[in-house]
Amino acid sequence: MGNLGAVEVAKIIRSSLSLVHIDISSNDIGPKGATEIFKALQTNQSVTSLDMSSREGLFRNRICEQGLRKPTPTLQSNKTLTLLNLSGNSIRAAGLEKILKGLTRNHTLLSLKIASNEIEGEERTLKCLKALASAKLLELDISENPLGNYCFGEFTAALCAPGCTLKFFYCASIGINCKLSKKVDTCIKPALNNMQASGTLQKLRIGGNNFSGRIELVLDLRTFINGYSLIQSLCLFKTGLNDLLGELIFAALRGNRVLETLLLHDNSLGVSLEVKSRSCRQKSLLNY
């Protein structure tokens, strides 16, 4: 498609009164094409979902910061868009700031997906993420951005403050590494406490981060599973869990009556734990 194709899509958006969902993911769209799409959405009153994400491959979209000049007026004026997926677009902190400016006056966007970008855990990013807490989002995906330990801990403190509406929070593979920081427990434990205190969170995807066999962190997770009555889906894939730590997790699960989905694949859990897991009441338990 490229930028020329995006310009044609923009024309359709301007003239359509019935178009609801637009998926132009992985179409080799650059900043120019993205700008035209956002400009068209300023006046459109039918589109509720825009997917301009990318997967690794030949035709990735790369809208970058330059393609995010128009989201601010678009998000401020558009009254119908509820889902925006900009994952995999080489967006950095400067681009996140532009999205955020649009969300300050937006009351309709419910789902924002900015996974697999280049948003690093710098102070500029942290200010943006904290400001995102004021947006009335139900779903936020910041997975696969190099945010790190400190940024995650500080962000969840703001995100789960009183008035939080977030139900689905995806933060897989964001560079949490227990081996790199002795203070990681002081970041992760408050983060879990904050999410538990929010009273709204139903799905948490925190897999792909390195817990490196830290018993203290798993004990915090056990407390979280035991004490949080709303969590329905918990993703802990590829987090360095072993037999001992897995046993602590399963001990917590035996007292949980709400969790429906638990993802534990790509860990070092033994067959014995797989057998024990059959006694759990979860509807979906994946452990391979």
PDB file of C-alpha atoms in Angstrom:
ATOM      1  CA  MET A   1       0.000   0.000   0.000  1.00  0.00           C
ATOM      2  CA  GLY A   2       2.577   2.593   1.066  1.00  0.00           C
ATOM      3  CA  ASN A   3       1.842   6.271   1.553  1.00  0.00           C
ATOM      4  CA  LEU A   4      -0.069   6.568  -1.727  1.00  0.00           C
ATOM      5  CA  GLY A   5      -2.462   3.828  -0.685  1.00  0.00           C
ATOM      6  CA  ALA A   6      -2.908   5.464   2.730  1.00  0.00           C
ATOM      7  CA  VAL A   7      -3.919   8.698   1.005  1.00  0.00           C
ATOM      8  CA  GLU A   8      -6.647   6.802  -0.851  1.00  0.00           C
ATOM      9  CA  VAL A   9      -7.844   5.193   2.392  1.00  0.00           C
ATOM     10  CA  ALA A  10      -7.997   8.683   3.909  1.00  0.00           C
ATOM     11  CA  LYS A  11     -10.320   9.801   1.116  1.00  0.00           C
ATOM     12  CA  ILE A  12     -12.635   6.873   1.873  1.00  0.00           C
ATOM     13  CA  ILE A  13     -12.626   7.757   5.566  1.00  0.00           C
ATOM     14  CA  ARG A  14     -13.651  11.342   4.795  1.00  0.00           C
ATOM     15  CA  SER A  15     -16.588  10.305   2.626  1.00  0.00           C
ATOM     16  CA  SER A  16     -17.837   7.244   4.512  1.00  0.00           C
ATOM     17  CA  LEU A  17     -20.736   7.319   6.937  1.00  0.00           C
ATOM     18  CA  SER A  18     -20.750   3.574   7.618  1.00  0.00           C
ATOM     19  CA  LEU A  19     -17.100   2.521   7.987  1.00  0.00           C
ATOM     20  CA  VAL A  20     -16.472   1.159  11.499  1.00  0.00           C
ATOM     21  CA  HIS A  21     -13.210  -0.802  11.553  1.00  0.00           C
ATOM     22  CA  ILE A  22     -10.024  -0.030   9.598  1.00  0.00           C
ATOM     23  CA  ASP A  23      -7.090  -2.450   9.518  1.00  0.00           C
ATOM     24  CA  ILE A  24      -4.115  -1.155   7.528  1.00  0.00           C
ATOM     25  CA  SER A  25      -1.459  -2.962   9.549  1.00  0.00           C
ATOM     26  CA  SER A  26       1.877  -3.927   7.950  1.00  0.00           C
ATOM     27  CA  ASN A  27       1.342  -1.933   4.775  1.00  0.00           C
ATOM     28  CA  ASP A  28       4.621  -0.010   4.411  1.00  0.00           C
ATOM     29  CA  ILE A  29       2.980   3.223   5.585  1.00  0.00           C
ATOM     30  CA  GLY A  30       5.302   6.030   6.619  1.00  0.00           C
ATOM     31  CA  PRO A  31       4.813   9.394   8.343  1.00  0.00           C
ATOM     32  CA  LYS A  32       3.130  11.038   5.326  1.00  0.00           C
ATOM     33  CA  GLY A  33       0.499   8.340   4.964  1.00  0.00           C
ATOM     34  CA  ALA A  34      -0.188   8.234   8.697  1.00  0.00           C
ATOM     35  CA  THR A  35      -0.667  11.992   8.771  1.00  0.00           C
ATOM     36  CA  GLU A  36      -3.334  11.768   6.069  1.00  0.00           C
ATOM     37  CA  ILE A  37      -5.173   9.017   7.956  1.00  0.00           C
ATOM     38  CA  PHE A  38      -5.225  11.037  11.184  1.00  0.00           C
ATOM     39  CA  LYS A  39      -6.386  14.185   9.365  1.00  0.00           C
ATOM     40  CA  ALA A  40      -9.283  12.261   7.811  1.00  0.00           C
ATOM     41  CA  LEU A  41     -10.355  10.949  11.204  1.00  0.00           C
ATOM     42  CA  GLN A  42     -10.764  14.462  12.585  1.00  0.00           C
ATOM     43  CA  THR A  43     -14.125  14.827  10.848  1.00  0.00           C
ATOM     44  CA  ASN A  44     -15.179  11.178  10.576  1.00  0.00           C
ATOM     45  CA  GLN A  45     -17.950  10.129  12.959  1.00  0.00           C
ATOM     46  CA  SER A  46     -18.293   6.408  12.212  1.00  0.00           C
ATOM     47  CA  VAL A  47     -14.890   4.730  12.642  1.00  0.00           C
ATOM     48  CA  THR A  48     -14.489   3.150  16.077  1.00  0.00           C
ATOM     49  CA  SER A  49     -11.339   1.070  15.532  1.00  0.00           C
ATOM     50  CA  LEU A  50      -8.057   1.864  13.754  1.00  0.00           C
ATOM     51  CA  ASP A  51      -5.280  -0.728  13.473  1.00  0.00           C
ATOM     52  CA  MET A  52      -2.095   0.745  12.017  1.00  0.00           C
ATOM     53  CA  SER A  53       0.210  -1.704  13.784  1.00  0.00           C
ATOM     54  CA  SER A  54       3.074  -3.702  12.326  1.00  0.00           C
ATOM     55  CA  ARG A  55       4.621  -7.100  12.630  1.00  0.00           C
ATOM     56  CA  GLU A  56       8.231  -7.894  11.823  1.00  0.00           C
ATOM     57  CA  GLY A  57       8.553  -8.254   8.070  1.00  0.00           C
ATOM     58  CA  LEU A  58       9.035  -6.594   4.719  1.00  0.00           C
ATOM     59  CA  PHE A  59       6.019  -4.258   4.792  1.00  0.00           C
ATOM     60  CA  ARG A  60       6.227  -2.786   8.289  1.00  0.00           C
ATOM     61  CA  ASN A  61       4.559   0.530   8.999  1.00  0.00           C
ATOM     62  CA  ARG A  62       7.024   3.091  10.339  1.00  0.00           C
ATOM     63  CA  ILE A  63       5.079   6.184  11.227  1.00  0.00           C
ATOM     64  CA  CYS A  64       7.621   7.293  13.889  1.00  0.00           C
ATOM     65  CA  GLU A  65       7.320  10.699  15.598  1.00  0.00           C
ATOM     66  CA  GLN A  66       6.912  12.502  12.272  1.00  0.00           C
ATOM     67  CA  GLY A  67       3.686  10.661  11.545  1.00  0.00           C
ATOM     68  CA  LEU A  68       2.213  11.606  14.913  1.00  0.00           C
ATOM     69  CA  ARG A  69       1.761  15.323  14.304  1.00  0.00           C
ATOM     70  CA  LYS A  70      -1.977  14.970  13.780  1.00  0.00           C
ATOM     71  CA  PRO A  71      -3.127  12.555  16.529  1.00  0.00           C
ATOM     72  CA  THR A  72      -3.472  15.446  18.982  1.00  0.00           C
ATOM     73  CA  PRO A  73      -6.267  17.288  17.085  1.00  0.00           C
ATOM     74  CA  THR A  74      -7.677  13.960  15.906  1.00  0.00           C
ATOM     75  CA  LEU A  75      -8.057  12.501  19.388  1.00  0.00           C
ATOM     76  CA  GLN A  76      -9.347  15.804  20.735  1.00  0.00           C
ATOM     77  CA  SER A  77     -12.050  16.205  18.077  1.00  0.00           C
ATOM     78  CA  ASN A  78     -12.997  12.611  17.224  1.00  0.00           C
ATOM     79  CA  LYS A  79     -15.975  11.322  19.248  1.00  0.00           C
ATOM     80  CA  THR A  80     -16.221   7.729  17.983  1.00  0.00           C
ATOM     81  CA  LEU A  81     -12.763   6.124  18.037  1.00  0.00           C
ATOM     82  CA  THR A  82     -12.509   3.603  20.885  1.00  0.00           C
ATOM     83  CA  LEU A  83      -9.487   1.508  19.813  1.00  0.00           C
ATOM     84  CA  LEU A  84      -6.139   2.711  18.481  1.00  0.00           C
ATOM     85  CA  ASN A  85      -3.366   0.222  17.711  1.00  0.00           C
ATOM     86  CA  LEU A  86       0.024   1.746  16.887  1.00  0.00           C
ATOM     87  CA  SER A  87       2.186  -1.207  17.889  1.00  0.00           C
ATOM     88  CA  GLY A  88       5.414  -1.828  15.999  1.00  0.00           C
ATOM     89  CA  ASN A  89       5.837   1.644  14.508  1.00  0.00           C
ATOM     90  CA  SER A  90       9.271   2.770  15.767  1.00  0.00           C
ATOM     91  CA  ILE A  91       7.619   5.272  18.126  1.00  0.00           C
ATOM     92  CA  ARG A  92       9.779   6.839  20.844  1.00  0.00           C
ATOM     93  CA  ALA A  93       9.026   9.046  23.850  1.00  0.00           C
ATOM     94  CA  ALA A  94       8.498  12.130  21.666  1.00  0.00           C
ATOM     95  CA  GLY A  95       5.756  10.323  19.746  1.00  0.00           C
ATOM     96  CA  LEU A  96       4.148   9.148  22.961  1.00  0.00           C
ATOM     97  CA  GLU A  97       3.966  12.775  24.110  1.00  0.00           C
ATOM     98  CA  LYS A  98       1.982  13.691  20.996  1.00  0.00           C
ATOM     99  CA  ILE A  99      -0.493  10.870  21.577  1.00  0.00           C
ATOM    100  CA  LEU A 100      -0.843  11.946  25.177  1.00  0.00           C
ATOM    101  CA  LYS A 101      -1.725  15.538  24.275  1.00  0.00           C
ATOM    102  CA  GLY A 102      -4.668  14.224  22.313  1.00  0.00           C
ATOM    103  CA  LEU A 103      -5.869  12.063  25.176  1.00  0.00           C
ATOM    104  CA  THR A 104      -6.105  15.003  27.600  1.00  0.00           C
ATOM    105  CA  ARG A 105      -9.436  16.009  26.045  1.00  0.00           C
ATOM    106  CA  ASN A 106     -10.539  12.629  24.760  1.00  0.00           C
ATOM    107  CA  HIS A 107     -13.325  10.767  26.571  1.00  0.00           C
ATOM    108  CA  THR A 108     -14.072   7.982  24.077  1.00  0.00           C
ATOM    109  CA  LEU A 109     -10.818   6.062  23.493  1.00  0.00           C
ATOM    110  CA  LEU A 110     -10.912   2.885  25.596  1.00  0.00           C
ATOM    111  CA  SER A 111      -8.026   0.830  24.193  1.00  0.00           C
ATOM    112  CA  LEU A 112      -4.501   2.038  23.357  1.00  0.00           C
ATOM    113  CA  LYS A 113      -1.901  -0.410  22.045  1.00  0.00           C
ATOM    114  CA  ILE A 114       1.651   0.894  21.721  1.00  0.00           C
ATOM    115  CA  ALA A 115       3.570  -2.374  22.071  1.00  0.00           C
ATOM    116  CA  SER A 116       6.800  -3.234  20.223  1.00  0.00           C
ATOM    117  CA  ASN A 117       7.994   0.313  19.807  1.00  0.00           C
ATOM    118  CA  GLU A 118      11.168   2.064  20.988  1.00  0.00           C
ATOM    119  CA  ILE A 119       9.828   3.732  24.127  1.00  0.00           C
ATOM    120  CA  GLU A 120      12.656   3.635  26.662  1.00  0.00           C
ATOM    121  CA  GLY A 121      12.517   4.022  30.431  1.00  0.00           C
ATOM    122  CA  GLU A 122      13.743   7.622  30.549  1.00  0.00           C
ATOM    123  CA  GLU A 123      12.331  10.449  32.652  1.00  0.00           C
ATOM    124  CA  ARG A 124      10.483  11.862  29.656  1.00  0.00           C
ATOM    125  CA  THR A 125       8.763   8.538  29.136  1.00  0.00           C
ATOM    126  CA  LEU A 126       7.865   8.225  32.799  1.00  0.00           C
ATOM    127  CA  LYS A 127       6.081  11.587  32.744  1.00  0.00           C
ATOM    128  CA  CYS A 128       4.076  10.452  29.729  1.00  0.00           C
ATOM    129  CA  LEU A 129       3.137   7.125  31.278  1.00  0.00           C
ATOM    130  CA  LYS A 130       2.071   8.795  34.511  1.00  0.00           C
ATOM    131  CA  ALA A 131      -0.089  11.215  32.558  1.00  0.00           C
ATOM    132  CA  LEU A 132      -1.699   8.247  30.791  1.00  0.00           C
ATOM    133  CA  ALA A 133      -3.150   7.320  34.161  1.00  0.00           C
ATOM    134  CA  SER A 134      -5.622  10.192  33.839  1.00  0.00           C
ATOM    135  CA  ALA A 135      -6.968   8.830  30.557  1.00  0.00           C
ATOM    136  CA  LYS A 136     -10.047   6.697  31.078  1.00  0.00           C
ATOM    137  CA  LEU A 137      -8.663   3.654  29.299  1.00  0.00           C
ATOM    138  CA  LEU A 138      -9.946   0.125  29.835  1.00  0.00           C
ATOM    139  CA  GLU A 139      -7.052  -1.520  27.973  1.00  0.00           C
ATOM    140  CA  LEU A 140      -3.386  -0.530  27.694  1.00  0.00           C
ATOM    141  CA  ASP A 141      -0.633  -2.502  25.976  1.00  0.00           C
ATOM    142  CA  ILE A 142       2.943  -1.285  26.487  1.00  0.00           C
ATOM    143  CA  SER A 143       4.588  -4.684  25.950  1.00  0.00           C
ATOM    144  CA  GLU A 144       7.967  -5.077  24.273  1.00  0.00           C
ATOM    145  CA  ASN A 145       9.219  -1.591  25.012  1.00  0.00           C
ATOM    146  CA  PRO A 146      12.544  -1.253  26.903  1.00  0.00           C
ATOM    147  CA  LEU A 147      11.045   0.441  29.957  1.00  0.00           C
ATOM    148  CA  GLY A 148      12.939  -1.371  32.715  1.00  0.00           C
ATOM    149  CA  ASN A 149      12.447  -1.893  36.448  1.00  0.00           C
ATOM    150  CA  TYR A 150      12.134   1.650  37.758  1.00  0.00           C
ATOM    151  CA  CYS A 151       9.793   2.914  35.059  1.00  0.00           C
ATOM    152  CA  PHE A 152       7.428  -0.018  35.585  1.00  0.00           C
ATOM    153  CA  GLY A 153       7.236   0.501  39.337  1.00  0.00           C
ATOM    154  CA  GLU A 154       6.630   4.232  39.101  1.00  0.00           C
ATOM    155  CA  PHE A 155       4.122   3.868  36.279  1.00  0.00           C
ATOM    156  CA  THR A 156       1.882   1.400  38.083  1.00  0.00           C
ATOM    157  CA  ALA A 157       1.807   3.685  41.116  1.00  0.00           C
ATOM    158  CA  ALA A 158       0.242   6.395  38.963  1.00  0.00           C
ATOM    159  CA  LEU A 159      -1.803   4.063  36.813  1.00  0.00           C
ATOM    160  CA  CYS A 160      -3.610   2.414  39.694  1.00  0.00           C
ATOM    161  CA  ALA A 161      -4.317   5.548  41.699  1.00  0.00           C
ATOM    162  CA  PRO A 162      -7.906   6.224  42.855  1.00  0.00           C
ATOM    163  CA  GLY A 163     -10.182   6.616  39.861  1.00  0.00           C
ATOM    164  CA  CYS A 164      -8.355   3.995  37.799  1.00  0.00           C
ATOM    165  CA  THR A 165     -10.539   2.382  35.117  1.00  0.00           C
ATOM    166  CA  LEU A 166      -7.987  -0.014  33.600  1.00  0.00           C
ATOM    167  CA  LYS A 167      -9.170  -3.615  33.227  1.00  0.00           C
ATOM    168  CA  PHE A 168      -6.599  -5.090  30.838  1.00  0.00           C
ATOM    169  CA  PHE A 169      -2.904  -4.252  31.341  1.00  0.00           C
ATOM    170  CA  TYR A 170      -0.258  -5.824  29.123  1.00  0.00           C
ATOM    171  CA  CYS A 171       3.381  -5.201  30.049  1.00  0.00           C
ATOM    172  CA  ALA A 172       5.138  -8.310  28.747  1.00  0.00           C
ATOM    173  CA  SER A 173       8.841  -8.144  27.851  1.00  0.00           C
ATOM    174  CA  ILE A 174       9.464  -4.582  29.023  1.00  0.00           C
ATOM    175  CA  GLY A 175      12.925  -5.227  30.420  1.00  0.00           C
ATOM    176  CA  ILE A 176      12.142  -6.067  34.045  1.00  0.00           C
ATOM    177  CA  ASN A 177      15.252  -7.904  35.195  1.00  0.00           C
ATOM    178  CA  CYS A 178      15.706  -8.984  38.786  1.00  0.00           C
ATOM    179  CA  LYS A 179      19.386  -9.707  38.204  1.00  0.00           C
ATOM    180  CA  LEU A 180      20.187  -6.129  37.287  1.00  0.00           C
ATOM    181  CA  SER A 181      18.840  -4.356  40.349  1.00  0.00           C
ATOM    182  CA  LYS A 182      18.830  -5.129  44.043  1.00  0.00           C
ATOM    183  CA  LYS A 183      15.941  -2.690  44.360  1.00  0.00           C
ATOM    184  CA  VAL A 184      13.676  -4.557  41.975  1.00  0.00           C
ATOM    185  CA  ASP A 185      11.578  -5.929  44.829  1.00  0.00           C
ATOM    186  CA  THR A 186      10.939  -2.404  46.044  1.00  0.00           C
ATOM    187  CA  CYS A 187       9.566  -1.648  42.562  1.00  0.00           C
ATOM    188  CA  ILE A 188       7.649  -4.832  41.762  1.00  0.00           C
ATOM    189  CA  LYS A 189       6.019  -5.405  45.138  1.00  0.00           C
ATOM    190  CA  PRO A 190       4.475  -1.896  45.267  1.00  0.00           C
ATOM    191  CA  ALA A 191       3.433  -2.365  41.632  1.00  0.00           C
ATOM    192  CA  LEU A 192       1.500  -5.531  42.497  1.00  0.00           C
ATOM    193  CA  ASN A 193       0.042  -3.836  45.567  1.00  0.00           C
ATOM    194  CA  ASN A 194      -1.063  -0.878  43.455  1.00  0.00           C
ATOM    195  CA  MET A 195      -2.716  -3.104  40.866  1.00  0.00           C
ATOM    196  CA  GLN A 196      -4.497  -5.006  43.628  1.00  0.00           C
ATOM    197  CA  ALA A 197      -5.663  -1.767  45.213  1.00  0.00           C
ATOM    198  CA  SER A 198      -7.023  -0.439  41.912  1.00  0.00           C
ATOM    199  CA  GLY A 199     -10.056  -2.711  42.212  1.00  0.00           C
ATOM    200  CA  THR A 200     -10.590  -2.868  38.434  1.00  0.00           C
ATOM    201  CA  LEU A 201      -7.796  -4.972  36.899  1.00  0.00           C
ATOM    202  CA  GLN A 202      -8.962  -8.242  35.327  1.00  0.00           C
ATOM    203  CA  LYS A 203      -6.129  -9.227  32.978  1.00  0.00           C
ATOM    204  CA  LEU A 204      -2.394  -8.852  33.645  1.00  0.00           C
ATOM    205  CA  ARG A 205       0.250  -9.894  31.134  1.00  0.00           C
ATOM    206  CA  ILE A 206       3.703  -9.623  32.699  1.00  0.00           C
ATOM    207  CA  GLY A 207       5.462 -12.537  30.993  1.00  0.00           C
ATOM    208  CA  GLY A 208       8.748 -12.287  29.155  1.00  0.00           C
ATOM    209  CA  ASN A 209      10.413 -10.486  32.051  1.00  0.00           C
ATOM    210  CA  ASN A 210      13.245 -12.012  34.039  1.00  0.00           C
ATOM    211  CA  PHE A 211      12.316 -12.892  37.599  1.00  0.00           C
ATOM    212  CA  SER A 212      15.534 -14.995  37.739  1.00  0.00           C
ATOM    213  CA  GLY A 213      14.275 -17.393  40.407  1.00  0.00           C
ATOM    214  CA  ARG A 214      13.737 -14.730  43.049  1.00  0.00           C
ATOM    215  CA  ILE A 215      11.659 -16.281  45.827  1.00  0.00           C
ATOM    216  CA  GLU A 216      10.790 -12.853  47.258  1.00  0.00           C
ATOM    217  CA  LEU A 217       9.140 -11.790  44.010  1.00  0.00           C
ATOM    218  CA  VAL A 218       7.192 -15.026  43.650  1.00  0.00           C
ATOM    219  CA  LEU A 219       5.991 -14.674  47.235  1.00  0.00           C
ATOM    220  CA  ASP A 220       4.650 -11.267  46.222  1.00  0.00           C
ATOM    221  CA  LEU A 221       2.934 -12.849  43.223  1.00  0.00           C
ATOM    222  CA  ARG A 222       1.452 -15.521  45.500  1.00  0.00           C
ATOM    223  CA  THR A 223       0.037 -12.833  47.766  1.00  0.00           C
ATOM    224  CA  PHE A 224      -1.323 -11.049  44.710  1.00  0.00           C
ATOM    225  CA  ILE A 225      -3.061 -14.184  43.408  1.00  0.00           C
ATOM    226  CA  ASN A 226      -4.451 -15.042  46.834  1.00  0.00           C
ATOM    227  CA  GLY A 227      -5.612 -11.570  47.743  1.00  0.00           C
ATOM    228  CA  TYR A 228      -6.909 -10.150  44.471  1.00  0.00           C
ATOM    229  CA  SER A 229     -10.421 -11.351  43.777  1.00  0.00           C
ATOM    230  CA  LEU A 230     -10.956  -9.799  40.316  1.00  0.00           C
ATOM    231  CA  ILE A 231      -7.969 -11.059  38.319  1.00  0.00           C
ATOM    232  CA  GLN A 232      -9.243 -13.462  35.634  1.00  0.00           C
ATOM    233  CA  SER A 233      -6.184 -13.820  33.411  1.00  0.00           C
ATOM    234  CA  LEU A 234      -2.522 -13.875  34.455  1.00  0.00           C
ATOM    235  CA  CYS A 235       0.371 -14.316  32.038  1.00  0.00           C
ATOM    236  CA  LEU A 236       3.730 -15.393  33.495  1.00  0.00           C
ATOM    237  CA  PHE A 237       5.368 -17.025  30.478  1.00  0.00           C
ATOM    238  CA  LYS A 238       9.168 -17.008  30.186  1.00  0.00           C
ATOM    239  CA  THR A 239       9.817 -15.446  33.581  1.00  0.00           C
ATOM    240  CA  GLY A 240      12.403 -17.884  34.934  1.00  0.00           C
ATOM    241  CA  LEU A 241      10.056 -19.866  37.164  1.00  0.00           C
ATOM    242  CA  ASN A 242      11.410 -23.207  38.405  1.00  0.00           C
ATOM    243  CA  ASP A 243       9.866 -26.107  40.343  1.00  0.00           C
ATOM    244  CA  LEU A 244      10.189 -24.448  43.745  1.00  0.00           C
ATOM    245  CA  LEU A 245       8.770 -21.128  42.599  1.00  0.00           C
ATOM    246  CA  GLY A 246       6.075 -22.894  40.606  1.00  0.00           C
ATOM    247  CA  GLU A 247       4.962 -24.735  43.731  1.00  0.00           C
ATOM    248  CA  LEU A 248       4.461 -21.390  45.480  1.00  0.00           C
ATOM    249  CA  ILE A 249       2.330 -20.190  42.571  1.00  0.00           C
ATOM    250  CA  PHE A 250       0.206 -23.340  42.588  1.00  0.00           C
ATOM    251  CA  ALA A 251      -0.253 -23.125  46.352  1.00  0.00           C
ATOM    252  CA  ALA A 252      -1.826 -19.723  45.798  1.00  0.00           C
ATOM    253  CA  LEU A 253      -3.984 -21.019  42.964  1.00  0.00           C
ATOM    254  CA  ARG A 254      -5.579 -23.631  45.166  1.00  0.00           C
ATOM    255  CA  GLY A 255      -7.281 -20.872  47.122  1.00  0.00           C
ATOM    256  CA  ASN A 256      -8.269 -18.816  44.084  1.00  0.00           C
ATOM    257  CA  ARG A 257     -11.810 -19.142  42.716  1.00  0.00           C
ATOM    258  CA  VAL A 258     -11.801 -16.424  40.055  1.00  0.00           C
ATOM    259  CA  LEU A 259      -8.745 -16.901  37.807  1.00  0.00           C
ATOM    260  CA  GLU A 260      -9.733 -18.400  34.460  1.00  0.00           C
ATOM    261  CA  THR A 261      -6.526 -18.249  32.408  1.00  0.00           C
ATOM    262  CA  LEU A 262      -2.942 -18.819  33.532  1.00  0.00           C
ATOM    263  CA  LEU A 263      -0.083 -18.802  31.012  1.00  0.00           C
ATOM    264  CA  LEU A 264       3.129 -20.431  32.246  1.00  0.00           C
ATOM    265  CA  HIS A 265       4.777 -21.659  29.043  1.00  0.00           C
ATOM    266  CA  ASP A 266       8.543 -21.454  28.463  1.00  0.00           C
ATOM    267  CA  ASN A 267       9.480 -21.829  32.115  1.00  0.00           C
ATOM    268  CA  SER A 268      11.451 -24.571  33.880  1.00  0.00           C
ATOM    269  CA  LEU A 269       8.497 -26.188  35.603  1.00  0.00           C
ATOM    270  CA  GLY A 270       8.667 -29.954  36.111  1.00  0.00           C
ATOM    271  CA  VAL A 271       6.130 -32.617  35.236  1.00  0.00           C
ATOM    272  CA  SER A 272       5.200 -32.953  38.908  1.00  0.00           C
ATOM    273  CA  LEU A 273       3.793 -29.448  38.902  1.00  0.00           C
ATOM    274  CA  GLU A 274       1.820 -30.184  35.769  1.00  0.00           C
ATOM    275  CA  VAL A 275       0.156 -33.089  37.556  1.00  0.00           C
ATOM    276  CA  LYS A 276      -0.564 -30.981  40.628  1.00  0.00           C
ATOM    277  CA  SER A 277      -2.109 -28.300  38.443  1.00  0.00           C
ATOM    278  CA  ARG A 278      -4.984 -30.620  37.570  1.00  0.00           C
ATOM    279  CA  SER A 279      -6.433 -30.054  41.008  1.00  0.00           C
ATOM    280  CA  CYS A 280      -6.757 -26.318  40.347  1.00  0.00           C
ATOM    281  CA  ARG A 281     -10.151 -24.923  39.493  1.00  0.00           C
ATOM    282  CA  GLN A 282      -8.934 -22.714  36.630  1.00  0.00           C
ATOM    283  CA  LYS A 283     -10.786 -23.064  33.341  1.00  0.00           C
ATOM    284  CA  SER A 284      -7.681 -22.653  31.205  1.00  0.00           C
ATOM    285  CA  LEU A 285      -4.171 -23.626  32.352  1.00  0.00           C
ATOM    286  CA  LEU A 286      -1.377 -23.626  29.773  1.00  0.00           C
ATOM    287  CA  ASN A 287       1.949 -25.050  30.924  1.00  0.00           C
ATOM    288  CA  TYR A 288       4.206 -26.302  28.155  1.00  0.00           C
TER     289      TYR A 288
END
